[in-house]
Coordinates of C-alpha atoms in Angstrom, one line a residue:
Chain J
M30 CA 43.0 71.2 157.9
H31 CA 44.8 68.5 159.7
A32 CA 47.5 66.4 158.1
F33 CA 46.4 63.2 156.4
E34 CA 48.0 60.4 154.2
Y35 CA 46.9 60.4 150.5
H36 CA 46.3 57.2 148.6
R37 CA 45.2 56.8 145.0
P38 CA 44.2 53.2 144.2
S39 CA 43.5 52.1 140.6
N40 CA 40.8 49.6 141.4
V41 CA 37.8 49.1 143.8
K42 CA 39.3 46.1 145.6
D43 CA 42.5 48.1 146.6
A44 CA 40.3 51.0 147.7
V45 CA 38.2 49.0 150.0
A46 CA 41.2 47.2 151.5
L47 CA 42.9 50.5 152.1
V48 CA 40.0 52.2 153.8
L49 CA 39.5 49.2 156.1
K50 CA 43.2 49.0 157.1
K51 CA 43.5 52.6 158.0
E52 CA 42.6 54.1 161.4
E53 CA 40.2 56.6 160.0
G54 CA 40.1 56.3 156.2
R55 CA 37.7 58.1 154.0
Y56 CA 36.9 57.8 150.4
L57 CA 37.5 61.0 148.4
A58 CA 35.2 61.4 145.5
G59 CA 34.6 64.9 144.1
G60 CA 35.5 66.4 147.5
Q61 CA 32.9 69.1 147.4
S62 CA 31.6 68.2 150.9
L63 CA 34.5 66.3 152.5
V64 CA 37.3 68.8 151.7
Q65 CA 35.2 71.7 153.0
A66 CA 34.5 69.8 156.2
M67 CA 38.2 69.0 156.5
K68 CA 39.1 72.6 156.0
L69 CA 36.8 73.6 158.8
R70 CA 38.2 70.6 160.8
L71 CA 34.9 69.2 161.1
S72 CA 36.2 66.1 159.6
S73 CA 39.8 64.9 160.3
P74 CA 40.5 61.5 158.5
T75 CA 43.8 60.0 159.0
D76 CA 43.8 58.8 155.4
L77 CA 42.2 59.9 152.2
I78 CA 41.6 57.2 149.5
D79 CA 41.1 59.1 146.3
L80 CA 38.8 57.3 144.0
N81 CA 39.7 59.4 140.9
A82 CA 42.0 57.0 139.3
I83 CA 39.4 54.1 139.2
G84 CA 38.2 53.9 135.8
D85 CA 35.5 51.3 136.6
L86 CA 33.6 54.0 138.6
K87 CA 33.2 56.4 135.7
A88 CA 30.9 54.5 133.3
L89 CA 27.6 56.0 132.3
K90 CA 25.2 53.7 130.4
A91 CA 21.7 54.9 129.3
E92 CA 19.5 52.0 128.1
S93 CA 15.8 52.0 127.2
N94 CA 14.8 50.5 130.5
A95 CA 17.5 51.8 132.8
V96 CA 20.2 54.4 133.3
T97 CA 23.3 53.2 135.2
I98 CA 25.7 55.9 136.5
G99 CA 29.1 55.0 137.8
A100 CA 29.8 56.4 141.2
M101 CA 32.5 58.8 140.0
V102 CA 30.5 60.4 137.2
R103 CA 30.3 64.2 137.7
H104 CA 27.0 66.0 137.8
A105 CA 27.9 68.0 134.8
E106 CA 28.4 64.8 132.9
V107 CA 24.9 63.5 133.8
A108 CA 23.5 66.8 132.9
A109 CA 25.0 66.9 129.5
S110 CA 24.7 63.2 128.7
S111 CA 22.4 62.8 125.6
G112 CA 21.6 59.2 126.7
V113 CA 20.3 60.4 130.1
R114 CA 18.5 63.4 128.5
K115 CA 16.7 61.0 126.3
A116 CA 15.9 58.3 128.7
I117 CA 15.1 60.2 132.0
P118 CA 15.3 64.0 131.2
A119 CA 14.1 64.9 134.7
L120 CA 17.4 63.2 136.1
A121 CA 19.6 65.2 133.7
S122 CA 17.9 68.4 134.5
L123 CA 18.3 67.6 138.3
A124 CA 22.0 67.1 137.8
G125 CA 22.2 70.4 135.9
I126 CA 20.8 72.5 138.8
I127 CA 23.0 71.0 141.7
G128 CA 24.9 73.6 143.4
D129 CA 26.9 75.8 141.1
R130 CA 29.0 75.2 137.9
Q131 CA 32.1 74.5 139.9
V132 CA 30.4 72.0 142.1
R133 CA 28.8 70.3 139.1
H134 CA 32.2 69.8 137.5
M135 CA 33.8 68.1 140.5
G136 CA 30.9 66.7 142.5
T137 CA 29.9 63.0 141.9
I138 CA 26.7 61.0 142.3
G139 CA 28.5 58.5 144.5
G140 CA 29.8 61.1 146.8
S141 CA 26.6 62.9 147.1
L142 CA 24.7 59.7 148.0
A143 CA 27.3 58.4 150.5
N144 CA 27.4 61.8 152.2
N145 CA 23.5 62.0 152.4
D146 CA 23.3 65.7 153.0
P147 CA 19.7 66.4 153.9
A148 CA 19.4 69.1 151.2
A149 CA 21.2 67.3 148.3
D150 CA 19.4 66.8 145.1
Y151 CA 20.2 63.2 144.0
P152 CA 18.5 61.5 147.0
A153 CA 15.1 62.8 145.7
A154 CA 15.8 61.2 142.3
V155 CA 17.0 58.0 143.9
L156 CA 13.8 57.7 146.1
G157 CA 11.5 59.1 143.3
L158 CA 12.8 56.6 140.7
G159 CA 13.3 53.8 143.1
A160 CA 16.9 53.4 142.0
T161 CA 19.2 50.6 143.0
I162 CA 22.5 51.5 144.7
V163 CA 25.2 49.0 143.7
T164 CA 28.2 48.8 146.1
S165 CA 31.4 46.9 146.4
K166 CA 29.6 44.0 148.1
R167 CA 25.8 44.1 147.3
K168 CA 22.9 45.9 145.8
I169 CA 20.8 48.3 147.9
E170 CA 17.3 49.4 147.2
A171 CA 16.6 53.1 147.4
D172 CA 14.0 52.6 150.0
K173 CA 16.6 51.0 152.4
F174 CA 19.4 53.2 151.7
F175 CA 18.8 56.6 153.4
K176 CA 18.7 56.2 157.1
S177 CA 18.9 59.5 158.8
L178 CA 20.9 62.8 158.8
Y179 CA 24.1 62.0 156.9
E180 CA 23.5 58.3 157.7
T181 CA 23.1 55.5 155.1
A182 CA 22.9 51.8 154.9
L183 CA 26.5 51.6 153.9
E184 CA 28.7 49.5 156.1
P185 CA 32.3 50.4 157.2
G186 CA 34.4 50.3 154.1
E187 CA 31.5 49.6 151.7
L188 CA 31.9 51.7 148.5
I189 CA 29.2 52.7 146.2
T190 CA 30.2 51.7 142.6
A191 CA 27.2 52.7 140.6
V192 CA 23.5 53.7 140.7
S193 CA 20.9 52.2 138.5
F194 CA 17.7 54.2 137.7
P195 CA 14.7 52.6 136.2
V196 CA 13.3 54.6 133.2
P197 CA 9.8 55.9 134.1
K198 CA 7.0 56.9 131.8
R199 CA 7.4 60.5 132.8
A200 CA 9.0 62.3 135.6
A201 CA 10.1 65.8 136.8
Y202 CA 12.0 67.4 139.6
M203 CA 11.1 70.7 141.2
K204 CA 13.5 72.5 143.6
F205 CA 13.0 75.5 145.7
K206 CA 16.6 76.6 146.1
N207 CA 18.3 78.1 149.1
P208 CA 19.2 81.6 147.9
A209 CA 22.8 81.4 149.3
S210 CA 23.9 77.8 148.9
R211 CA 21.7 76.6 146.0
F212 CA 21.0 73.5 148.0
A213 CA 17.3 72.3 148.1
I214 CA 15.1 74.0 150.8
V215 CA 12.7 71.6 149.3
G216 CA 13.1 69.4 146.2
V217 CA 10.4 67.0 145.0
F218 CA 11.0 64.3 142.4
V219 CA 7.8 62.8 140.9
A220 CA 8.0 59.8 138.6
D221 CA 5.1 58.0 136.8
F222 CA 5.7 54.4 136.0
G223 CA 2.4 54.0 134.5
G224 CA -0.1 53.5 137.2
K225 CA 2.6 53.3 139.9
V226 CA 3.9 56.6 141.1
R227 CA 6.8 57.5 143.3
V228 CA 7.4 60.9 145.1
G229 CA 10.8 61.6 146.5
V230 CA 11.3 64.7 148.8
T231 CA 14.7 66.2 149.7
G232 CA 15.6 69.2 151.7
A233 CA 12.6 69.1 154.0
G234 CA 13.6 66.4 156.6
P235 CA 16.7 65.0 158.2
C236 CA 17.1 62.9 155.0
A237 CA 15.2 62.3 151.8
F238 CA 11.8 60.5 152.1
R239 CA 8.9 59.3 150.1
Q240 CA 5.6 61.2 150.3
T241 CA 3.1 58.3 150.1
D242 CA -0.1 60.3 150.3
M243 CA 0.9 61.9 147.1
E244 CA 1.9 58.7 145.5
K245 CA -1.5 57.2 146.1
A246 CA -3.4 60.2 145.0
L247 CA -1.3 60.5 141.8
A248 CA -1.5 56.8 141.2
S249 CA -5.4 57.0 140.8
K250 CA -5.0 60.2 138.8
F251 CA -1.7 61.7 137.6
A252 CA -2.7 65.3 137.5
P253 CA -1.6 68.5 139.4
E254 CA -5.0 68.8 141.1
S255 CA -4.4 65.4 142.8
V256 CA -1.6 66.8 145.0
A257 CA -2.7 70.4 145.0
N258 CA -4.7 70.2 148.2
I259 CA -2.7 67.6 150.1
K260 CA -1.6 69.2 153.3
V261 CA 1.8 67.9 154.4
K262 CA 2.3 67.7 158.2
A263 CA 5.1 69.9 159.6
D264 CA 6.1 67.6 162.3
G265 CA 9.7 66.5 162.1
L266 CA 10.6 68.7 159.2
N267 CA 13.8 70.8 159.2
N268 CA 13.7 74.2 160.9
D269 CA 16.7 76.6 160.0
L270 CA 17.2 80.2 159.3
H271 CA 15.9 79.8 155.7
A272 CA 12.7 77.9 156.3
S273 CA 10.4 76.8 159.1
P274 CA 8.8 73.4 159.1
E275 CA 5.5 74.9 158.2
Y276 CA 6.9 76.7 155.2
R277 CA 8.8 73.5 154.1
A278 CA 5.5 71.5 154.4
H279 CA 3.8 74.0 152.2
L280 CA 6.5 74.0 149.8
I281 CA 6.5 70.2 149.4
T282 CA 2.9 70.5 148.1
V283 CA 3.8 73.4 145.8
M284 CA 6.9 71.7 144.4
A285 CA 5.0 68.4 144.0
R286 CA 2.2 70.1 142.0
R287 CA 4.7 71.9 139.8
A288 CA 6.6 68.6 139.2
V289 CA 3.5 66.9 138.1
E290 CA 2.6 69.9 135.8
A291 CA 6.2 69.6 134.3
A292 CA 6.0 65.9 134.0
I293 CA 2.8 66.1 132.0
K294 CA 4.0 68.7 129.6
Chain M
M19 CA 8.1 107.2 134.8
K20 CA 8.1 107.1 130.9
M21 CA 11.4 105.1 130.9
A22 CA 9.8 102.6 133.4
D23 CA 6.7 102.4 131.2
V24 CA 4.4 103.1 134.2
A25 CA 1.4 103.4 131.8
G26 CA 1.9 99.8 130.8
F27 CA 2.0 98.5 134.3
K28 CA -1.7 97.6 134.6
R29 CA -1.3 95.4 131.5
R30 CA 1.8 93.8 132.8
K31 CA 0.1 93.2 136.2
D32 CA -2.8 91.3 134.6
E33 CA -0.4 89.2 132.5
S34 CA 1.5 88.2 135.7
L35 CA -1.6 87.3 137.4
T36 CA -2.4 84.6 134.7
K37 CA 0.9 83.1 135.7
G38 CA 0.2 83.0 139.4
K39 CA 2.4 86.0 140.0
L40 CA 1.5 89.3 141.9
R41 CA 3.2 92.2 140.3
G42 CA 4.0 95.4 142.2
L43 CA 5.4 98.8 141.3
G44 CA 7.6 100.7 143.8
Y45 CA 9.0 104.2 143.8
A46 CA 11.9 105.7 145.8
C47 CA 13.3 109.2 145.6
Y48 CA 16.4 109.9 147.6
I49 CA 18.7 112.7 148.4
E50 CA 22.0 112.1 150.0
A51 CA 24.6 114.1 151.9
C52 CA 27.8 113.0 150.2
G53 CA 31.3 114.3 149.7
I54 CA 31.9 113.7 153.3
A55 CA 32.5 116.3 154.9
P56 CA 33.3 119.7 156.1
S57 CA 35.7 119.0 159.0
N58 CA 34.2 121.5 161.3
V59 CA 30.5 120.1 160.8
A60 CA 31.9 116.5 161.1
G61 CA 33.7 117.5 164.3
S62 CA 30.6 119.0 165.8
L63 CA 28.8 115.7 165.0
G64 CA 31.3 113.8 167.0
A65 CA 33.9 112.7 164.3
R66 CA 37.4 112.5 165.7
A67 CA 39.2 113.2 162.5
G68 CA 39.4 115.8 159.9
L69 CA 37.6 114.8 156.6
F70 CA 39.7 116.8 154.1
E71 CA 41.6 115.0 151.4
A72 CA 45.0 115.5 150.0
G73 CA 46.5 115.5 146.6
E74 CA 50.1 116.0 145.3
I75 CA 51.1 116.6 141.7
R76 CA 54.7 115.8 140.7
V77 CA 55.5 116.9 137.2
H78 CA 58.6 115.2 136.0
P79 CA 61.3 116.8 133.8
T80 CA 59.8 115.0 130.7
G81 CA 56.5 116.6 131.2
T82 CA 54.7 113.5 132.4
V83 CA 52.8 113.6 135.7
T84 CA 52.5 111.5 138.8
V85 CA 49.5 112.1 141.0
F86 CA 49.5 111.1 144.7
T87 CA 46.0 110.9 146.1
G88 CA 44.7 110.1 149.5
S89 CA 41.5 108.6 148.0
H90 CA 42.3 105.0 147.8
S91 CA 40.9 103.0 144.8
H92 CA 39.8 99.4 145.4
G93 CA 37.9 98.8 142.3
Q94 CA 36.2 102.3 141.8
G95 CA 38.5 103.2 138.9
H96 CA 40.2 106.3 140.4
E97 CA 43.1 105.4 138.3
T98 CA 41.0 106.3 135.2
T99 CA 38.7 109.0 136.6
F100 CA 41.5 111.0 138.3
A101 CA 43.8 110.6 135.4
Q102 CA 41.0 112.0 133.1
V103 CA 40.7 115.0 135.5
V104 CA 44.4 115.7 135.4
A105 CA 44.9 115.1 131.7
D106 CA 41.8 117.4 130.8
R107 CA 42.9 120.1 133.2
L108 CA 46.5 120.1 131.9
G109 CA 45.7 119.3 128.3
L110 CA 48.0 116.2 128.3
P111 CA 47.4 112.8 127.0
M112 CA 46.0 110.5 129.6
E113 CA 48.9 108.1 129.2
N114 CA 51.3 110.9 130.6
V115 CA 49.4 110.8 133.8
D116 CA 50.1 108.2 136.7
I117 CA 47.9 107.8 139.8
V118 CA 49.5 106.6 142.9
H119 CA 47.3 105.7 145.9
G120 CA 47.2 103.4 148.9
D121 CA 50.8 103.7 149.9
T122 CA 51.2 105.7 153.1
S123 CA 54.9 105.9 152.5
K124 CA 54.2 107.8 149.3
V125 CA 50.9 109.8 149.6
L126 CA 50.7 112.9 151.7
F127 CA 47.8 111.9 153.8
G128 CA 44.5 110.1 153.1
M129 CA 41.2 110.1 154.8
G130 CA 39.7 107.3 152.7
T131 CA 37.2 106.3 150.2
Y132 CA 33.7 106.3 151.5
G133 CA 30.7 108.6 151.7
S134 CA 30.8 109.0 147.9
R135 CA 33.6 111.5 148.5
S136 CA 36.4 110.5 146.2
I137 CA 35.9 112.7 143.3
A138 CA 34.2 115.5 145.2
V139 CA 36.9 115.8 147.9
G140 CA 40.0 113.8 146.6
G141 CA 39.3 115.1 143.1
T142 CA 39.0 118.6 144.2
A143 CA 42.3 118.3 146.2
I144 CA 44.0 117.3 143.0
V145 CA 42.4 120.1 141.1
K146 CA 43.7 122.6 143.7
A147 CA 47.3 121.2 143.4
L148 CA 46.9 121.4 139.6
D149 CA 46.0 125.1 139.9
K150 CA 49.2 125.6 141.8
I151 CA 51.2 123.8 139.1
I152 CA 49.7 126.0 136.3
A153 CA 50.2 129.1 138.4
K154 CA 53.9 128.3 138.8
G155 CA 54.1 127.2 135.2
R156 CA 52.9 130.7 134.2
K157 CA 55.7 132.3 136.2
I158 CA 58.3 130.0 134.5
A159 CA 56.8 130.6 131.0
A160 CA 56.7 134.3 131.5
H161 CA 60.4 134.2 132.2
L162 CA 61.3 132.0 129.2
L163 CA 59.0 134.1 126.9
E164 CA 60.2 137.4 128.3
A165 CA 56.7 138.5 129.0
A166 CA 54.6 139.7 132.1
E167 CA 53.1 136.8 134.0
A168 CA 49.7 138.5 133.7
D169 CA 49.9 138.1 129.9
I170 CA 50.5 134.3 130.0
E171 CA 47.6 132.0 129.2
Y172 CA 47.5 128.3 129.6
D173 CA 45.5 126.3 127.2
R174 CA 45.6 122.7 126.2
G175 CA 49.1 122.0 127.3
V176 CA 50.6 125.2 126.0
F177 CA 51.6 128.5 127.8
K178 CA 51.4 131.4 125.5
V179 CA 51.6 135.2 125.5
A180 CA 48.0 136.4 125.0
G181 CA 47.3 137.6 121.4
T182 CA 50.6 136.3 120.1
D183 CA 52.1 133.1 118.6
R184 CA 54.8 133.1 121.2
Q185 CA 54.5 129.9 123.4
K186 CA 56.1 127.2 125.5
T187 CA 54.7 123.7 125.8
F188 CA 54.0 122.2 129.3
G189 CA 57.0 119.7 128.6
E190 CA 59.3 122.7 127.9
V191 CA 58.2 124.5 131.0
A192 CA 58.7 121.4 133.1
F193 CA 62.2 120.7 131.7
A194 CA 63.1 124.3 132.5
A195 CA 62.0 123.8 136.1
Y196 CA 64.3 120.8 136.5
V197 CA 67.2 122.1 134.3
P198 CA 67.1 125.7 135.4
H199 CA 69.8 127.2 133.3
N200 CA 67.6 129.9 132.1
Y201 CA 65.3 130.4 135.2
P202 CA 64.3 133.1 137.6
L203 CA 66.2 131.4 140.5
D204 CA 66.2 134.7 142.4
K205 CA 62.3 134.6 142.5
L206 CA 61.4 131.1 142.1
E207 CA 62.3 127.7 143.4
P208 CA 63.2 125.1 140.9
G209 CA 61.1 122.0 140.3
L210 CA 57.5 121.5 139.6
N211 CA 55.8 119.8 142.5
E212 CA 52.7 120.9 144.3
N213 CA 50.2 119.7 146.8
A214 CA 47.0 120.8 148.3
F215 CA 44.6 119.8 151.0
Y216 CA 40.9 120.3 150.5
D217 CA 38.2 120.6 153.1
Q218 CA 34.7 120.9 151.7
T219 CA 32.7 123.9 152.4
N220 CA 29.5 121.9 152.3
F221 CA 28.2 118.3 151.6
T222 CA 27.3 117.5 148.1
F223 CA 23.7 116.4 147.4
P224 CA 23.2 113.8 144.8
A225 CA 19.6 112.8 144.3
G226 CA 17.6 110.3 142.2
S227 CA 14.3 108.7 141.4
Y228 CA 14.0 105.0 141.2
V229 CA 11.2 102.7 139.9
C230 CA 11.2 99.0 140.7
E231 CA 8.9 96.4 139.4
V232 CA 8.6 92.9 141.0
E233 CA 6.8 89.7 140.5
V234 CA 5.9 87.8 143.6
D235 CA 5.2 84.0 143.4
R236 CA 1.8 83.5 145.1
D237 CA 2.7 80.0 146.0
T238 CA 6.2 80.3 147.4
G239 CA 6.5 84.1 148.3
A240 CA 9.7 84.2 146.1
T241 CA 10.1 87.8 144.7
Q242 CA 11.9 88.3 141.4
I243 CA 12.8 91.8 140.3
V244 CA 11.6 92.1 136.7
A245 CA 12.4 95.8 136.0
F246 CA 14.5 98.5 137.5
T247 CA 14.8 102.1 136.3
A248 CA 17.1 104.5 138.0
V249 CA 17.7 108.2 137.2
D250 CA 20.3 110.0 139.2
D251 CA 21.6 113.6 139.4
F252 CA 25.4 113.1 140.2
G253 CA 26.4 116.7 139.2
K254 CA 29.1 116.7 136.5
I255 CA 30.0 113.3 135.3
I256 CA 33.7 112.6 134.5
N257 CA 33.5 109.0 133.3
P258 CA 30.0 107.7 132.4
M259 CA 31.0 104.1 132.2
I260 CA 32.4 104.1 135.7
V261 CA 29.4 105.9 137.0
E262 CA 27.1 103.4 135.4
G263 CA 29.2 100.6 137.0
Q264 CA 28.9 102.2 140.3
V265 CA 25.1 102.5 140.0
H266 CA 24.9 98.9 138.9
G267 CA 27.0 97.8 142.0
G268 CA 25.0 100.0 144.2
L269 CA 21.6 98.7 143.0
A270 CA 22.8 95.1 143.4
Q271 CA 23.8 95.7 147.0
G272 CA 20.6 97.5 147.6
I273 CA 18.6 94.7 146.1
G274 CA 20.6 92.3 148.2
Q275 CA 19.6 94.2 151.5
A276 CA 16.0 94.3 150.4
L277 CA 15.7 90.6 149.4
T278 CA 18.4 88.3 150.7
E279 CA 21.0 89.7 153.1
G280 CA 20.6 89.6 156.7
C281 CA 22.8 88.7 159.7
R282 CA 21.1 86.2 161.9
Y283 CA 22.1 84.9 165.4
D284 CA 20.8 82.0 167.5
S285 CA 19.6 82.4 171.1
T286 CA 23.2 81.9 172.3
G287 CA 24.6 84.7 170.2
Q288 CA 26.2 82.4 167.7
L289 CA 26.3 83.9 164.2
L290 CA 24.2 81.5 161.9
T291 CA 25.0 83.5 158.7
G292 CA 28.8 83.1 159.1
S293 CA 29.5 82.0 155.5
F294 CA 28.3 82.8 151.9
S295 CA 26.5 79.3 152.0
D296 CA 24.1 80.9 154.5
Y297 CA 24.4 84.6 154.0
A298 CA 22.8 85.2 150.6
I299 CA 24.5 87.9 148.6
P300 CA 22.7 88.7 145.4
R301 CA 23.9 87.0 142.2
A302 CA 23.6 87.9 138.6
G303 CA 20.2 86.0 138.3
D304 CA 18.8 88.1 141.2
V305 CA 19.1 91.4 139.4
P306 CA 17.4 92.4 136.3
L307 CA 19.0 94.5 133.3
F308 CA 19.0 98.1 134.7
K309 CA 17.5 101.0 132.8
L310 CA 19.7 104.0 133.8
D311 CA 19.9 107.6 133.0
T312 CA 21.6 110.6 134.6
R313 CA 21.1 114.3 135.0
E314 CA 24.1 116.7 135.4
T315 CA 23.1 119.7 137.7
P316 CA 26.5 120.9 138.7
C317 CA 27.5 121.1 142.3
T318 CA 28.0 124.8 143.1
H319 CA 30.7 124.6 145.6
N320 CA 33.5 122.4 144.1
P321 CA 35.4 123.3 140.8
L322 CA 34.5 120.0 139.1
G323 CA 30.9 120.4 139.8
V324 CA 30.7 116.8 141.0
K325 CA 28.6 115.2 143.6
G326 CA 29.6 111.6 143.9
C327 CA 27.8 108.4 142.9
G328 CA 29.1 105.5 144.9
E329 CA 26.3 104.9 147.3
A330 CA 23.4 106.1 145.3
G331 CA 22.2 102.6 144.2
A332 CA 22.4 101.2 147.7
I333 CA 20.3 104.1 149.0
G334 CA 17.5 104.2 146.6
A335 CA 17.1 100.6 145.8
P336 CA 16.0 99.0 149.1
A337 CA 13.1 101.4 149.4
A338 CA 12.0 101.0 145.7
V339 CA 12.1 97.2 146.1
M340 CA 10.2 97.1 149.3
N341 CA 7.6 99.6 148.0
A342 CA 7.1 97.3 145.0
I343 CA 6.7 94.2 147.1
T344 CA 4.1 95.9 149.5
D345 CA 2.3 97.1 146.5
A346 CA 2.2 93.7 145.0
L347 CA 0.9 92.2 148.3
G348 CA -1.4 95.2 149.3
V349 CA 0.2 95.3 152.7
K350 CA 1.6 98.3 154.5
D351 CA 4.9 97.0 155.6
I352 CA 7.1 94.0 155.4
P353 CA 10.4 93.3 157.2
M354 CA 13.8 93.3 155.5
P355 CA 15.2 91.1 154.0
A356 CA 11.9 90.1 152.2
T357 CA 13.1 86.5 151.8
A358 CA 10.5 84.1 150.2
Q359 CA 9.5 82.8 153.6
T360 CA 8.9 86.3 155.0
V361 CA 6.8 87.4 152.0
W362 CA 4.9 84.0 152.2
R363 CA 4.1 84.6 155.8
S364 CA 2.9 88.1 155.1
M365 CA 0.6 86.9 152.3
H366 CA -0.9 84.4 154.8
K367 CA -1.4 87.1 157.4
A368 CA -3.0 89.4 154.8
A369 CA -5.2 86.6 153.6

């Protein structure tokens, strides 16, 4: 790890100002990806701006029509939250199977989304539920947030402060885990808003995406058989030592079908 | 087969099918050449070292014992098992026995811990040294008890004149060896410290029979091991709990080889599985609760009758797991590791 300066601001304004002022400043949230990358010297920021002292980023509010999660809320907290479990149980259960226990007690939703790892779990829920990402300067719709591999709509210095998820009628997340890292080889989040259905897929492509064929089929009938025979094209899907594009394409269908089964239960 | 409830397999297979799972049953019987190794055989096979083991017993004036062993313990529990052997042989409490290993400035010589050899070779070297301790102890006791050496018996920590109640404890004999005021100095060196090198006359041959039951997810190819039964014959068992732990570890390792572990390189020779986020070692959730049993047919050529148990699980498990998967799929062969993708591909080829 290369040397860096450490800062610990107590509010969002100071954090943003710091990151913009420094040569290569990076926000530090839970540090579950960034610190590993720094250890491997894949990332060498000149300054780390630690967000852990900013109380405003730690709020968690579950209401009947929306769940709003502060950027610095840990996965374990979302998983255990009675409010989230009541409003969007699928979101709580997704948070409960991210990585491993250590990751869940350090990792944050804001960090996960800003990093936009292609195999992270939260992006599937953000797309599947059509969440709104609230930042230090604006609100970004889910559909406009994920750009490409590790790329998001965030501008330099722009900080995610919270994520707001609309409450669906029913939803479920199904994940086929990488046996080593527990990242998603394929994860599918299906949400039914009563006639309108969204399907968010993670792990399969360069970044999370929506599966619109399935959304249409499920909108006309929200049942497992609506998606069971939809063949997803393998073109452009990830290819690595754990899964080929063809296998991932197949898994999208299987996980979507199982997510619908789980949502109906 | 009774332990594994093979009779109930058909019913379980039908049940699995209703959940979209293919159930398979696999057997593996193994026999292993352990207790590595007779040096002359090893040499003829190209080994460039002797494969004996060394042990030293230092009896202190207080009658406590320090054992120096060439068999290093890095989690196998030699400190316990070897202390049991020594305490049992000398008839002393276990807390009077210290085991020292892994320090080349202290131990005589060590060939290492591998080939399921520690108790069979290292343990036997210790026993040979113990026999020398007892032999010298009998000489000292004969002097102290004014009896013929041939009449001295050693039993549970006491040297006694056969057929009488005249006796000296192990501690008294040790003390006399180090404070030789009344001691046959003309015939015997003071002190009580002996060592032995032991070279096996043959390998040992532990063997076992394993039964593995798997469920394969028809949609994803993911394999879950739902039951595993292992019966091993390790010869005489010194510490059942440690043996059980060794089998557990071996089975987990063997299951890892069968299902998840594999080094992969790209076309330029770059290792792709260079960290544990890509190289999948098995975790608790990947292994079932094991059903274990042992048989104890003594090894005929070492004094402890032991055969060794370190590698057994890792030898029998991969074959049992792979046989269970091929049984579930109805195919002849499937490459290792049988990852979900590999099994899925095999199912599609078979279909």
